[in-house]
mmCIF file of C-alpha atoms and ligand atoms in Angstrom:
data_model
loop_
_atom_site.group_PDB
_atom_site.id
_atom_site.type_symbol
_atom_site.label_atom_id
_atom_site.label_comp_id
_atom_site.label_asym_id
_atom_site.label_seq_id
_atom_site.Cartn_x
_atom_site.Cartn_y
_atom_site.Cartn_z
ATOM 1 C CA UNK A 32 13.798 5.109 64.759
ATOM 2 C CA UNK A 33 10.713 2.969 66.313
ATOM 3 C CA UNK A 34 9.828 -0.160 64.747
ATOM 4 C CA UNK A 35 6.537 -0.402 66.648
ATOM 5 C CA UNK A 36 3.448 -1.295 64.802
ATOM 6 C CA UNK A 37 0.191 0.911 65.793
ATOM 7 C CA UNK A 38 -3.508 0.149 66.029
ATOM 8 C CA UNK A 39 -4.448 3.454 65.735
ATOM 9 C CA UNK A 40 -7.230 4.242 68.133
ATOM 10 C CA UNK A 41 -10.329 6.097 68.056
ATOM 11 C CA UNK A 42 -10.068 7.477 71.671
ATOM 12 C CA UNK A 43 -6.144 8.200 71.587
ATOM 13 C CA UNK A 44 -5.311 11.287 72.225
ATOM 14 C CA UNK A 45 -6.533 14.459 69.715
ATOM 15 C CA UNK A 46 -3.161 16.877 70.649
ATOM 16 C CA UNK A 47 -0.163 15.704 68.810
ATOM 17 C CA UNK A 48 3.491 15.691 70.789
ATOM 18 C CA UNK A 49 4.955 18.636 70.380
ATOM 19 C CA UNK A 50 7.887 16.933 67.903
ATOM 20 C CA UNK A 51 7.285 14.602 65.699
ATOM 21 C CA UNK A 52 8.600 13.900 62.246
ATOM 22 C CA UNK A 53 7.372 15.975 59.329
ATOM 23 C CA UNK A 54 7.375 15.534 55.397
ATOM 24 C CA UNK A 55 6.250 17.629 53.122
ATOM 25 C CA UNK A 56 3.301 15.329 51.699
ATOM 26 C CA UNK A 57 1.234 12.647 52.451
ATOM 27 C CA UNK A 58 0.333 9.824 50.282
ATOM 28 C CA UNK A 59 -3.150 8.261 49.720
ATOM 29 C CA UNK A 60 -3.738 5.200 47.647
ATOM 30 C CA UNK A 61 -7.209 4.451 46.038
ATOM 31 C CA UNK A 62 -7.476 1.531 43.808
ATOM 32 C CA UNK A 63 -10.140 2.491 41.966
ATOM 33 C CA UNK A 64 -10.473 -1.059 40.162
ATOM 34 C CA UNK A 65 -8.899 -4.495 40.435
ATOM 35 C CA UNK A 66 -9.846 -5.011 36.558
ATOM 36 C CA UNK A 67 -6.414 -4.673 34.688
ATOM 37 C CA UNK A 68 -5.568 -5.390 31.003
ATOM 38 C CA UNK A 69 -2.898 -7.319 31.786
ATOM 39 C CA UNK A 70 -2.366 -10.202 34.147
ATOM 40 C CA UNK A 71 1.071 -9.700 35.897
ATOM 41 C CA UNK A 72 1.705 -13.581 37.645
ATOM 42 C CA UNK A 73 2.574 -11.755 41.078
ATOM 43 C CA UNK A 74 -0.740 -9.192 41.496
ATOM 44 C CA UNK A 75 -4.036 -9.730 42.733
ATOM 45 C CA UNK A 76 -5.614 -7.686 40.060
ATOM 46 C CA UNK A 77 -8.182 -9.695 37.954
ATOM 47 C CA UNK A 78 -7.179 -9.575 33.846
ATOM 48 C CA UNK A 79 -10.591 -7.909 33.528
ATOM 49 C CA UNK A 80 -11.193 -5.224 30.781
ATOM 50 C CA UNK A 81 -14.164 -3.683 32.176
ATOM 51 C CA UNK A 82 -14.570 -3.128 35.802
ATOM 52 C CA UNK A 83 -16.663 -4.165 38.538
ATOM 53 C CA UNK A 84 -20.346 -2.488 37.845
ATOM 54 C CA UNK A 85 -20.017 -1.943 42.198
ATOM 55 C CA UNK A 86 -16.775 -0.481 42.645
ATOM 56 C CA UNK A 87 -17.312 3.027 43.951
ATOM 57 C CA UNK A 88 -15.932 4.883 41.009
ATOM 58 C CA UNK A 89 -18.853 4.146 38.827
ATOM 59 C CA UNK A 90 -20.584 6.466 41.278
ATOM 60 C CA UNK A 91 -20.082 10.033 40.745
ATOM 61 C CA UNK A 92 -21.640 11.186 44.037
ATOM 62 C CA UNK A 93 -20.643 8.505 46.037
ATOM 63 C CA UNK A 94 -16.687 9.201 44.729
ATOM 64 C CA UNK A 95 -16.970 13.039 45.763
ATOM 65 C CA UNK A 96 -18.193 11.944 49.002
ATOM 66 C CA UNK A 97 -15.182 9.715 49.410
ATOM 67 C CA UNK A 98 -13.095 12.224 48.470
ATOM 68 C CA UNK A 99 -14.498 14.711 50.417
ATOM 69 C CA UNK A 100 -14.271 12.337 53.448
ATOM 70 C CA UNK A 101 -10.602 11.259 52.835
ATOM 71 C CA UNK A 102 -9.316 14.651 52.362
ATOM 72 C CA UNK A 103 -11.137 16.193 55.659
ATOM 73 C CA UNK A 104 -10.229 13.436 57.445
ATOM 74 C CA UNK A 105 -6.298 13.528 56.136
ATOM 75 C CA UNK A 106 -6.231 17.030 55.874
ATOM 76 C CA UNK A 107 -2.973 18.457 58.472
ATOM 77 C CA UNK A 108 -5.364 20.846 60.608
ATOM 78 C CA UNK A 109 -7.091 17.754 61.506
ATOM 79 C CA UNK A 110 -6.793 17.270 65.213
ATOM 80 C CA UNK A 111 -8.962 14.136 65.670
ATOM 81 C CA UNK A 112 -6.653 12.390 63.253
ATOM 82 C CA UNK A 113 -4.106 9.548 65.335
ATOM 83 C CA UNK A 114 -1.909 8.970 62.747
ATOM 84 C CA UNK A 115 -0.891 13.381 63.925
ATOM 85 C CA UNK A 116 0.995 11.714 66.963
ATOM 86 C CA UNK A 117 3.115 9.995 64.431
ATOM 87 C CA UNK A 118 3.898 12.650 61.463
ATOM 88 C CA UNK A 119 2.983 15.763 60.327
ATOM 89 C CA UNK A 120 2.396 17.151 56.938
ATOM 90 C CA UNK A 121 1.987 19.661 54.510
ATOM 91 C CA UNK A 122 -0.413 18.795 51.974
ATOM 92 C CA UNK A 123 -2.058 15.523 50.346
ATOM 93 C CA UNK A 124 -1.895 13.539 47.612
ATOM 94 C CA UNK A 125 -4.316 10.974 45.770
ATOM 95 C CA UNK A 126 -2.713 8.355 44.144
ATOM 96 C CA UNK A 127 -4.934 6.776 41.338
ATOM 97 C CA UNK A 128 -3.630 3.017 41.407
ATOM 98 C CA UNK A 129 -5.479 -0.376 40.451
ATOM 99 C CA UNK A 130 -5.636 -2.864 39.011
ATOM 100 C CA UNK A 131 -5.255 -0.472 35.978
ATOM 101 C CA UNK A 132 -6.645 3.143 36.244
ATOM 102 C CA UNK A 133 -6.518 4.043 32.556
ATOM 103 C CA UNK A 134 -9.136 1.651 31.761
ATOM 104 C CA UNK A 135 -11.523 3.526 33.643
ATOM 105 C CA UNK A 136 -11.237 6.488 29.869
ATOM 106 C CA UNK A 137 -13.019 9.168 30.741
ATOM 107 C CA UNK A 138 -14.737 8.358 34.160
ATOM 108 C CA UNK A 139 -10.419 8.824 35.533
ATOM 109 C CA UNK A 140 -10.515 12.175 33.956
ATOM 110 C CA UNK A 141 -13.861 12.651 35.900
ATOM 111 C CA UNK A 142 -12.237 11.330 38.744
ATOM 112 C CA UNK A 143 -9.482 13.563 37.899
ATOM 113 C CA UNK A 144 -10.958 16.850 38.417
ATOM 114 C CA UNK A 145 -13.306 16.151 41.180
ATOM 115 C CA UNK A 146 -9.869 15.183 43.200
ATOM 116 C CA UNK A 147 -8.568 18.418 42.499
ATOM 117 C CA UNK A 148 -11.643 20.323 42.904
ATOM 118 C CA UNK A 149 -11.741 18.638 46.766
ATOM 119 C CA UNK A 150 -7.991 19.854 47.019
ATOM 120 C CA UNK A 151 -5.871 17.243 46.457
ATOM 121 C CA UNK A 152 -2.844 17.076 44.719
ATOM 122 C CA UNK A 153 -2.887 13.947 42.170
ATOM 123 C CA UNK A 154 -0.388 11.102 40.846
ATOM 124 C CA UNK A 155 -1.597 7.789 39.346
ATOM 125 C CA UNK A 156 0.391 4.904 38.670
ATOM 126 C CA UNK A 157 -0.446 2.972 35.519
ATOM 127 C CA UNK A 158 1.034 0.449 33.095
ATOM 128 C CA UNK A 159 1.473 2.929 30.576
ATOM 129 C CA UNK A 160 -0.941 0.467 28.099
ATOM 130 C CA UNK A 161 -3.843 2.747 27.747
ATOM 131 C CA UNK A 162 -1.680 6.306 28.661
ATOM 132 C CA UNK A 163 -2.276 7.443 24.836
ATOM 133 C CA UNK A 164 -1.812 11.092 24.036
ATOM 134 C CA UNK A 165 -5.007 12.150 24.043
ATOM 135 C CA UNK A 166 -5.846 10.604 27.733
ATOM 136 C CA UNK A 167 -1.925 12.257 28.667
ATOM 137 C CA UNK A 168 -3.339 15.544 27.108
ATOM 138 C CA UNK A 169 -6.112 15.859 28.955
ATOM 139 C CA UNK A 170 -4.809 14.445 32.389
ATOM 140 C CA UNK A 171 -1.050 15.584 32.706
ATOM 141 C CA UNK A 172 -2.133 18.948 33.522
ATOM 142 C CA UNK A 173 -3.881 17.849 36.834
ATOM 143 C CA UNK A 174 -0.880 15.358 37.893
ATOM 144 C CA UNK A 175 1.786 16.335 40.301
ATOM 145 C CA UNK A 176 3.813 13.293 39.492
ATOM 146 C CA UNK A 177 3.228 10.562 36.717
ATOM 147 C CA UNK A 178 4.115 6.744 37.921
ATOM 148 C CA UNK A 179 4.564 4.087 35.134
ATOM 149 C CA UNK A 180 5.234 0.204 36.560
ATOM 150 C CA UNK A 181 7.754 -1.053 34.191
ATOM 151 C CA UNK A 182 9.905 -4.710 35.069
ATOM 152 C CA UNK A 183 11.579 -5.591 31.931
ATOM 153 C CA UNK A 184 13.222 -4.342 28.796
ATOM 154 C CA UNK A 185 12.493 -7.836 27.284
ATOM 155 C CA UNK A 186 9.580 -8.772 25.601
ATOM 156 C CA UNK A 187 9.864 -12.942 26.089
ATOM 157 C CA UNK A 188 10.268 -11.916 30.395
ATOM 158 C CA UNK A 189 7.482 -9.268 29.939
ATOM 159 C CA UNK A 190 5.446 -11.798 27.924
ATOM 160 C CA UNK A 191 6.478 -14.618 30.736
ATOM 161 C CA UNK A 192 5.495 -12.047 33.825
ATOM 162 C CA UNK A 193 1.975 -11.387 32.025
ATOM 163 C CA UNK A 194 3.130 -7.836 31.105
ATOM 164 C CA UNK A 195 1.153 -8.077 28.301
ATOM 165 C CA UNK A 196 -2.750 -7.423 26.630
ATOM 166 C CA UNK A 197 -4.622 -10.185 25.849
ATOM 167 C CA UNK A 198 -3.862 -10.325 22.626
ATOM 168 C CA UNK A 199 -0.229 -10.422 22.838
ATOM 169 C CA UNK A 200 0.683 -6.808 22.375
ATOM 170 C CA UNK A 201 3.386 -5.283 24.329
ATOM 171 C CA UNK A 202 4.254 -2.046 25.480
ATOM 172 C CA UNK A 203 6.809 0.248 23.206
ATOM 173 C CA UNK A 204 9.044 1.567 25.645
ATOM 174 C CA UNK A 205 9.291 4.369 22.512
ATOM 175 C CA UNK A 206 6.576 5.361 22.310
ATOM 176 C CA UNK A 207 5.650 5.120 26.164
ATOM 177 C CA UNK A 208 9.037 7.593 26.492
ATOM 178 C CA UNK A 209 7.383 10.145 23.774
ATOM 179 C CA UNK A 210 4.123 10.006 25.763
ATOM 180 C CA UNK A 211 6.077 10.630 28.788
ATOM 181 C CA UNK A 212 7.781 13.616 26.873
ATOM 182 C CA UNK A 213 4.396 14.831 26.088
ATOM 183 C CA UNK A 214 2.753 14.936 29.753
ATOM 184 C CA UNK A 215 6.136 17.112 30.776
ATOM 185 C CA UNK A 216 6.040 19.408 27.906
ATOM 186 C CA UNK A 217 2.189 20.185 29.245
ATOM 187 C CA UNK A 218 3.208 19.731 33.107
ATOM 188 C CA UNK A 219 7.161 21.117 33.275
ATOM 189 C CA UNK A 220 6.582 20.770 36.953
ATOM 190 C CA UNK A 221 5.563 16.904 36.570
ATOM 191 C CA UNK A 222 7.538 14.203 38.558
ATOM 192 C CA UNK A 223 7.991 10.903 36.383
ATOM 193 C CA UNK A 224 8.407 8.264 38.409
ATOM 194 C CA UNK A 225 8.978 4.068 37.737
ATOM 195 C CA UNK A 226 7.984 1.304 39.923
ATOM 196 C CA UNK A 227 9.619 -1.985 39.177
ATOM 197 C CA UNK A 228 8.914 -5.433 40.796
ATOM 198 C CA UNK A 229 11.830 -7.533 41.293
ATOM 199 C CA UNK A 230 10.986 -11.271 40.781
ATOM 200 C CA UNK A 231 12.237 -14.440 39.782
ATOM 201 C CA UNK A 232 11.779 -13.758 35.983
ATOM 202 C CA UNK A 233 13.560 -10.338 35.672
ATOM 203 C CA UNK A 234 16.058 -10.630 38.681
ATOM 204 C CA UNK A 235 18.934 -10.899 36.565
ATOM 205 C CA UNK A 236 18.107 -8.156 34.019
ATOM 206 C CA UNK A 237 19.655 -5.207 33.332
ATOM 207 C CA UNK A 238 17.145 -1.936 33.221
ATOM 208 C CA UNK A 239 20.021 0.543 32.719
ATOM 209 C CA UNK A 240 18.858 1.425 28.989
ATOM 210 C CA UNK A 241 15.150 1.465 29.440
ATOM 211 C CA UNK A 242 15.991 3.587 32.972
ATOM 212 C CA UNK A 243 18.058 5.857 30.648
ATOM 213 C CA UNK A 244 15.815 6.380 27.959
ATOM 214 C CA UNK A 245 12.603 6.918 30.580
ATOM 215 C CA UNK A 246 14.973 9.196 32.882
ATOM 216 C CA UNK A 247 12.525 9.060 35.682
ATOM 217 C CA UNK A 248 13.080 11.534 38.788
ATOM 218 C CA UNK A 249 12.251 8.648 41.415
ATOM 219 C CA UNK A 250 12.933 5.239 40.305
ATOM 220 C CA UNK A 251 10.897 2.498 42.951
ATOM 221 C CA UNK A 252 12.414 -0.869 43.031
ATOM 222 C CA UNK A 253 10.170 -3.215 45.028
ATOM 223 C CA UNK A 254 11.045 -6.639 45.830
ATOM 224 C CA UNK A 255 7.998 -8.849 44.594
ATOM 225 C CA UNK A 256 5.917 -9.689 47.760
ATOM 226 C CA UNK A 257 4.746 -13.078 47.890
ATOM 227 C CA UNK A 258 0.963 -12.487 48.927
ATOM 228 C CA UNK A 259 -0.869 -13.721 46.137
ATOM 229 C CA UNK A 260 1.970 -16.415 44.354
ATOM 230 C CA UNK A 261 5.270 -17.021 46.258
ATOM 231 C CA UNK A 262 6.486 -18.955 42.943
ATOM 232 C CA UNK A 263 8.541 -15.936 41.835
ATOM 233 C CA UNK A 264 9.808 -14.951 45.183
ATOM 234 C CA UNK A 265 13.820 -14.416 44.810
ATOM 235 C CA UNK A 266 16.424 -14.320 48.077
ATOM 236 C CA UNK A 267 17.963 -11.464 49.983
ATOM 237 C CA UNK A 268 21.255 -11.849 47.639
ATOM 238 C CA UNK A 269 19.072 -11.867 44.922
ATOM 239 C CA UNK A 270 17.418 -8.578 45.275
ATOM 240 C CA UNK A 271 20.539 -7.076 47.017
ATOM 241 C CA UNK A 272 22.431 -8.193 43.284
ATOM 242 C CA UNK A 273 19.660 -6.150 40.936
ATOM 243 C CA UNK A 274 20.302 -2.992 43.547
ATOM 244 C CA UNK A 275 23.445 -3.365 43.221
ATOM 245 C CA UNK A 276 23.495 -3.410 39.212
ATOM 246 C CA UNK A 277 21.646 -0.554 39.218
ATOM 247 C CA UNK A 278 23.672 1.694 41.377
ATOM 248 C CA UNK A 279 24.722 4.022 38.853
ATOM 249 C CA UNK A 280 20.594 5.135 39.245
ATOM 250 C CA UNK A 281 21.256 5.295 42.928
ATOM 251 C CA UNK A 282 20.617 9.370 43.307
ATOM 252 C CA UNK A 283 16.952 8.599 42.426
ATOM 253 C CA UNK A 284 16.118 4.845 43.243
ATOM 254 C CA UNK A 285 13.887 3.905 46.248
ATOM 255 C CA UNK A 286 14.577 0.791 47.212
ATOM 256 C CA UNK A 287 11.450 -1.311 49.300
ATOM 257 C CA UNK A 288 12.353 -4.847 50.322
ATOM 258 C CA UNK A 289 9.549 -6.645 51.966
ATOM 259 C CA UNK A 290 9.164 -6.192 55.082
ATOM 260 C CA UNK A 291 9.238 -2.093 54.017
ATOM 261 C CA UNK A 292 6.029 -2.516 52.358
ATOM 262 C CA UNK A 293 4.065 -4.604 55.231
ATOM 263 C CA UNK A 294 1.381 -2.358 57.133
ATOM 264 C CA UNK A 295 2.743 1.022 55.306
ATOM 265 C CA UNK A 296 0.779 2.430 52.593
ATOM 266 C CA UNK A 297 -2.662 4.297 53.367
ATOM 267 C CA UNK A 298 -4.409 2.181 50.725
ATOM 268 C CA UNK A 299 -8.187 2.423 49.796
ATOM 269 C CA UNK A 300 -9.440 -0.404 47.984
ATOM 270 C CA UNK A 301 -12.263 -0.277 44.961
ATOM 271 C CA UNK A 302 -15.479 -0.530 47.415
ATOM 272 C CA UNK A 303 -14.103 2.178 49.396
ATOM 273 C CA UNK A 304 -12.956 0.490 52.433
ATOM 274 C CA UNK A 305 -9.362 1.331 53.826
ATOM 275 C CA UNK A 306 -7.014 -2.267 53.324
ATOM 276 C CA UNK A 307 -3.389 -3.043 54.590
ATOM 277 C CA UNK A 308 -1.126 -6.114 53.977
ATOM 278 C CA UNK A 309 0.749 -8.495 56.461
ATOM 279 C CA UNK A 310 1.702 -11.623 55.563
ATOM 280 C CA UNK A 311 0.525 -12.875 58.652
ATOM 281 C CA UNK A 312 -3.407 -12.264 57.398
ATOM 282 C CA UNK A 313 -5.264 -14.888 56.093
ATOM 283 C CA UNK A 314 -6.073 -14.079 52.516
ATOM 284 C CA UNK A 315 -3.082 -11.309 52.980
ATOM 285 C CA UNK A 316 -5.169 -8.116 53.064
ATOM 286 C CA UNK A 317 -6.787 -6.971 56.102
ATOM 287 C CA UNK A 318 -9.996 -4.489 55.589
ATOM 288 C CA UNK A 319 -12.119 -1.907 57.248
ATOM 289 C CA UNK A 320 -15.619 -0.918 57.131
ATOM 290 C CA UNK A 321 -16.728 1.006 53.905
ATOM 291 C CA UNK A 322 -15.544 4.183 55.219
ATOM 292 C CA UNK A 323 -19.026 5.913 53.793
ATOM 293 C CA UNK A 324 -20.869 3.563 56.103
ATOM 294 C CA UNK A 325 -18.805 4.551 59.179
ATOM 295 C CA UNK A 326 -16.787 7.330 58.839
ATOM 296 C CA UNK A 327 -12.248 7.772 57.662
ATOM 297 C CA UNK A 328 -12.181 7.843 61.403
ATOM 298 C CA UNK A 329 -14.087 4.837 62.781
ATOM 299 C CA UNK A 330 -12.685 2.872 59.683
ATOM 300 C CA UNK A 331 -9.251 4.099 60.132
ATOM 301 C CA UNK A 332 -8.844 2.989 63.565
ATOM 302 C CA UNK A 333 -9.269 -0.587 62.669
ATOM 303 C CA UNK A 334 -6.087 -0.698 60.395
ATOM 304 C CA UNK A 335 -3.196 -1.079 61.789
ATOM 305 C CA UNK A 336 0.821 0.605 60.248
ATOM 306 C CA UNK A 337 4.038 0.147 60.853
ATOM 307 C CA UNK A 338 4.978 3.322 61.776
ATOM 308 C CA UNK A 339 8.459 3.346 60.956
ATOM 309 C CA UNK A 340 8.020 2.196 57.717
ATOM 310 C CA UNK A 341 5.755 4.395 56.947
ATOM 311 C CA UNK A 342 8.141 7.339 57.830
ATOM 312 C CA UNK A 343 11.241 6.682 56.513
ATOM 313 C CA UNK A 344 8.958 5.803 52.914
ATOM 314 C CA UNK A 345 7.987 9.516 53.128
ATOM 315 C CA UNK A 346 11.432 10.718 54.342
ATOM 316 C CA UNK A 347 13.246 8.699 51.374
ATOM 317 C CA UNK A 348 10.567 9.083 48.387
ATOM 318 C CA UNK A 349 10.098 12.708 49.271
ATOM 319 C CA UNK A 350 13.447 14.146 50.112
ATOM 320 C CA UNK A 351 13.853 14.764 53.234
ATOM 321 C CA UNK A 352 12.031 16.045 56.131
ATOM 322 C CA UNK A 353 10.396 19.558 55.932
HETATM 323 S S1 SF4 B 501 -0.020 -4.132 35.427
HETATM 324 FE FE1 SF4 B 501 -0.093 -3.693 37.619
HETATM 325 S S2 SF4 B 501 -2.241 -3.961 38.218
HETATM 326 FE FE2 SF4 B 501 -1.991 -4.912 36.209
HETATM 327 S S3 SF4 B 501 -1.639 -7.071 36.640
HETATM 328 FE FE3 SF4 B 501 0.377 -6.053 36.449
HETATM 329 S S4 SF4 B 501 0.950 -5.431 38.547
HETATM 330 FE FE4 SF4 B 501 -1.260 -5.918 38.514
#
């Protein structure tokens, strides 16, 4: 495996090699907001309940055309696309991520369909605060996979992490696992997935219970990266011990330690420019032109990936090659 990172290139070379490795989906990212209800200590998301009046979503024109963009430019018949040389797929996915998506009410549904009307498939990750029944009614049927970012059973740590609205109120794992229940009695074919950030404040917790009751098909244990507040930041042995406690969840946990998640998501940010992390970069983020001013392509060959990363993410989230 090559641990090479890659500028990708606008003048590299259109033909991919003949072999190169192949998963059955690719995974796009679009924050639509930074706004978020609540106010984790370790995310750069603003505790905001309304969003910023210029973040691209609030455009309904202006979101197709990203859309329509993204998915021409990421589509796997498209030759002109560098990141070819490196991986091949089947079919892709937006992932509707924030800040908080479900804040957006009905402009997500909005943003819903025109996603699928462009042809992608569709996930979203959320904090499960604003997933009521009638927003997992009408959205669960467009969703290939469900994502819900859960870090504690505990409601002092959850409290302590920010896990919470603003005026206190907490999520009920209950009645978050009967929503969950809901979404796959409209969408059998749904994947529920959890992401959980290991950090100082939950390290030592045991998720078994809430992992039970949840029974998630892909279970995402990140290690907390220090960009934005390196105050919760645990040690190797640290995260290595919550792994560990949790190996009875091991068929379905996908395990990212830091230096996984440098330079190895495709990640759009709210104004529509593509973004990548290295905690090299000043500020942490590195962005691109607005990708409607220039083009996926011109924009895309600014950002730079670890392409190994980025593989073996795709190989060990999605099964497998092919
Ligand atoms: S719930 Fe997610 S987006 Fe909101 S503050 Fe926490 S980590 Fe950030």
């Amino acid at each position: 495996m090559r641990t090479n990172i890659l500028i990708f290139s606008a003048n590299r070379s259109a033909t991919p090699p003949a072999k190169v490795p192949a998963v059955y989906e690719l995974t796009i990212n679009w924050h639509v907001t930074e706004a978020c209800n609540y106010s984790c200590q370790y995310c750069y998301a603003k505790w905001k309940d309304y969003p910023n009046p210029r973040e691209l979503f609030h455009d309904r024109r202006r979101t197709r055309d990203l859309l329509n963009e993204l998915f021409r430019y990421f589509h796997p018949t498209n030759t002109n696309n560098p990141l070819r040389e490196e991986l091949s797929w089947k079919t892709v996915r937006l992932n509707l991520a924030g800040g908080e998506p479900s804040i957006l009410g009905n402009r997500l549904l909005d943003i819903a369909e025109i996603a699928r009307e462009v042809g992608f498939q569709l996930s979203i990750i959320s904090n499960g605060s604003r997933l009521t029944r009638s927003m997992i009614k009408e959205i669960a049927p467009h969703l290939t996979c469900l994502g819900i970012s859960l870090d504690s059973a505990n409601p002092t740590t959850n409290m302590e992490i920010g896990r919470a609205l603003r005026s206190g109120k907490l999520l009920d794992p209950q009645e978050l696992a009967g929503n969950i229940r809901l979404a796959l009695k409209i969408n059998p074919r749904l994947t529920v997935k959890l992401n959980t950030v290991v950090n100082l404040l939950n390290v030592g917790e045991d998720l078994s219970g809430l992992v039970q009751e949840i029974r998630p098909q892909r279970w995402k244990i990140l290690r907390m990266l220090p960009i934005v507040d390196a105050s919760l930041a645990i040690s190797d042995e640290e995260f290595a011990a919550f792994v560990q406690r949790h190996r009875a969840f091991q068929s379905v946990q996908c395990v990212e330690d830091n230096r996984d998640m440098c330079e190895s998501y495709l990640m759009i940010d709210p104004f529509g420019r593509f973004f990548q992390n290295h905690p090299s970069l000043a500020g942490g983020y590195l962005y691109s032109d607005p990708i409607l001013s220039v083009g996926a392509h011109a924009a895309f060959s600014k950002m730079a990936f670890n392409s190994a990363s980025f593989q073996s993410r795709y190989t060990g989230e999605l099964g497998g090659t092919q």
